[in-house]
């Protein structure tokens, strides 16, 4: 088909040299009619370099199929858009070779994202998208199987009052803990072994006995003796 179109073009150039306007007008109309035929090869050539991305979207807690109508498959932020079938599958066609980010847009749920790399030979490789660690290259199965991660939250949940907030208040802890120690420690001492009670009592007596506690001033004086030496005073003898 390409060879015939080239021969036809050379024939037109020869006729144009005759400068016959009626023939030129007829040729022009002929070109308008048969130009799509000559362009078939170029269209097929472009279509040979186009690929597709296919997969399936799964909603774990889906109670009905209403979410399918409001869900879109966005490739590179919406440069290419796909729609879901009744079973959740999708196909995005007419994609040239390259690297694409596939995202699922839904107003109520947040889904996984995937990066799909398509080579010039049509080889497809998929991996997870990690915006925090770009070096993470966790592979995924292809065709894609994208699932929901969580519900979309547009508002912050109002903070509610809980009893634990009251109990963990520092003012309450400073009041309650000493009271508990006063109430619990005597019971623990009474429930202890008699020998352990005697040992604890002896320790308490030794701690309360002030006679066994050395005087701090005497300890410091013994550690740091005075360096001043008293010189004897000589009285002058009266003559």
XYZ file of C-alpha atoms in Angstrom:
239
model
C 0.000 0.000 0.000
C 2.859 2.402 0.763
C 4.523 1.753 -2.626
C 1.291 2.456 -4.505
C 0.817 5.707 -2.598
C 4.340 6.833 -3.503
C 3.739 6.048 -7.185
C 0.472 7.919 -7.062
C 2.203 10.951 -5.557
C 4.830 11.027 -8.331
C 2.044 10.849 -10.927
C 0.339 13.844 -9.333
C 3.550 15.875 -9.449
C 3.865 15.224 -13.201
C 0.272 16.321 -13.830
C 0.740 19.503 -11.790
C 3.490 20.585 -14.170
C 0.931 20.801 -17.016
C -0.780 23.708 -15.153
C -4.257 22.546 -16.181
C -6.514 23.789 -13.373
C -9.402 21.436 -14.141
C -7.100 18.453 -13.853
C -5.580 19.881 -10.668
C -9.051 20.299 -9.122
C -9.960 16.716 -9.998
C -6.712 15.468 -8.501
C -7.410 17.404 -5.325
C -10.809 15.763 -4.952
C -9.235 12.391 -5.650
C -6.673 12.968 -2.891
C -9.404 13.814 -0.354
C -11.189 10.556 -1.145
C -8.202 8.188 -1.133
C -5.962 9.807 1.502
C -7.337 7.601 4.341
C -6.337 4.528 2.328
C -2.753 5.724 2.035
C -2.636 6.489 5.782
C -3.660 2.999 6.927
C -0.063 1.850 7.285
C 0.850 4.741 9.576
C -2.172 4.068 11.815
C -1.311 0.406 12.126
C 2.301 1.286 12.911
C 1.247 3.602 15.748
C -1.163 1.025 17.131
C 1.583 -1.604 17.259
C 3.442 0.448 19.933
C 0.421 0.791 22.219
C -0.104 -1.387 25.283
C -2.590 -1.833 28.091
C -2.715 -2.121 31.879
C -5.229 -4.508 33.353
C -6.131 -5.671 36.822
C -8.850 -5.944 39.420
C -10.013 -3.816 42.356
C -11.337 -5.571 45.461
C -13.325 -4.042 48.331
C -13.174 -6.338 51.375
C -16.331 -5.189 53.171
C -18.454 -4.465 50.098
C -22.148 -5.003 50.839
C -23.365 -3.965 47.394
C -21.980 -2.907 44.029
C -22.673 0.821 44.368
C -18.999 1.571 44.896
C -18.153 0.359 41.383
C -19.891 3.308 39.725
C -17.979 5.957 41.684
C -14.555 4.308 41.408
C -12.058 5.356 38.760
C -8.651 4.009 37.750
C -6.236 6.914 37.335
C -2.984 6.391 35.450
C -0.381 9.114 36.064
C -2.811 11.301 37.968
C -5.593 11.136 35.394
C -3.728 11.295 32.072
C -5.406 7.963 31.330
C -8.656 6.904 33.003
C -10.197 3.468 33.350
C -13.561 2.248 34.624
C -14.510 -0.853 36.559
C -16.596 -3.688 35.232
C -19.251 -5.447 37.298
C -16.674 -7.899 38.673
C -14.201 -5.135 39.622
C -11.786 -5.708 36.724
C -10.467 -2.905 34.518
C -8.384 -2.338 31.378
C -6.654 0.901 30.393
C -5.742 0.835 26.693
C -3.628 2.909 24.308
C -0.615 3.311 26.570
C 2.876 3.802 25.097
C 5.859 2.140 26.703
C 7.068 3.743 29.915
C 6.526 3.849 33.670
C 3.081 4.610 35.104
C 1.566 5.058 38.555
C -1.840 3.398 38.854
C -4.140 4.826 41.549
C -7.719 4.027 42.519
C -9.992 7.005 43.150
C -12.968 6.442 45.442
C -14.671 8.983 47.740
C -15.150 6.556 50.630
C -12.115 4.236 50.586
C -8.355 4.436 50.120
C -6.848 1.747 47.901
C -3.345 0.522 47.205
C -1.268 2.109 44.459
C 1.054 0.419 42.016
C 3.809 1.383 39.597
C 3.702 -0.420 36.267
C 6.718 -0.447 33.933
C 6.076 -1.349 30.278
C 9.059 -2.027 28.030
C 9.147 -1.441 24.282
C 8.751 -5.159 23.731
C 5.592 -5.251 25.847
C 7.123 -6.736 29.004
C 5.176 -5.582 32.070
C 6.498 -5.341 35.633
C 4.502 -4.114 38.641
C 5.670 -3.004 42.080
C 4.245 -1.213 45.087
C 4.406 2.561 45.407
C 6.230 3.840 48.493
C 6.364 7.630 48.624
C 8.494 7.605 51.794
C 11.178 5.192 50.562
C 11.742 5.475 46.836
C 14.343 2.720 46.964
C 11.674 0.205 48.068
C 10.923 -2.020 45.064
C 8.491 -4.597 46.405
C 7.129 -6.481 43.413
C 3.441 -7.174 42.811
C 1.580 -9.715 40.774
C 0.337 -8.810 37.331
C -2.494 -8.396 36.327
C -2.893 -6.032 39.268
C -4.933 -6.976 42.317
C -5.523 -3.755 44.263
C -7.347 -3.897 47.622
C -8.674 -1.261 49.975
C -6.504 -0.242 52.931
C -8.879 1.847 55.053
C -11.866 4.150 54.983
C -11.279 7.719 53.947
C -11.341 10.096 56.940
C -12.207 13.694 56.156
C -12.763 14.866 59.744
C -10.909 14.324 63.001
C -12.779 12.291 65.595
C -13.935 14.359 68.554
C -12.074 13.547 71.757
C -14.282 11.865 74.377
C -14.027 11.837 78.155
C -12.740 8.594 79.669
C -12.232 7.473 83.252
C -8.600 6.653 82.527
C -7.934 10.317 81.733
C -9.109 11.211 85.241
C -7.112 8.487 86.959
C -3.905 9.290 85.086
C -4.097 12.959 85.998
C -0.889 13.926 87.897
C -2.864 15.703 90.643
C -4.958 12.613 91.268
C -1.901 10.362 91.315
C -0.170 12.512 93.927
C -3.246 12.194 96.165
C -4.194 8.561 95.581
C -0.792 6.831 95.640
C 0.203 7.934 99.179
C -3.233 6.949 100.431
C -2.873 3.505 98.913
C 0.562 3.079 100.457
C -0.778 4.007 103.885
C -3.626 1.526 103.595
C -1.768 -1.350 101.947
C 1.618 -1.409 103.685
C 0.306 -2.210 107.205
C -1.719 -5.109 105.827
C 1.317 -6.417 104.027
C 3.357 -6.238 107.207
C 0.681 -8.092 109.203
C 0.435 -10.785 106.551
C 4.187 -11.279 106.464
C 6.125 -14.029 108.245
C 6.770 -13.379 112.007
C 10.507 -13.611 111.500
C 10.310 -11.102 108.680
C 8.263 -8.822 110.934
C 10.932 -9.003 113.675
C 13.657 -8.234 111.170
C 11.745 -5.243 109.816
C 11.073 -3.961 113.345
C 14.747 -4.257 114.269
C 15.696 -2.346 111.159
C 13.178 0.373 111.965
C 14.518 0.648 115.532
C 18.081 0.884 114.296
C 17.049 3.576 111.882
C 15.189 5.557 114.574
C 17.954 5.169 117.219
C 19.835 8.458 117.121
C 22.659 7.199 119.315
C 23.927 4.970 116.546
C 23.905 7.829 114.061
C 27.263 9.646 114.083
C 27.419 13.393 114.386
C 28.116 14.981 111.040
C 30.185 17.798 112.510
C 32.465 15.343 114.272
C 32.870 13.300 111.075
C 33.821 16.396 109.105
C 36.229 17.537 111.813
C 37.944 14.156 111.788
C 38.233 14.182 108.030
C 39.517 17.766 107.765
C 41.794 18.518 110.742
C 42.546 22.147 111.513
C 45.910 23.431 110.243
C 46.108 26.454 112.562
C 48.810 26.123 115.266
C 48.575 28.146 118.392
C 51.777 29.985 119.227
C 52.549 30.585 122.922
C 52.469 34.153 123.980
C 55.651 35.378 125.708
C 55.124 38.105 128.203
C 57.814 40.712 128.433
C 59.656 40.644 131.731
C 59.579 43.800 133.703
C 62.888 45.091 134.745
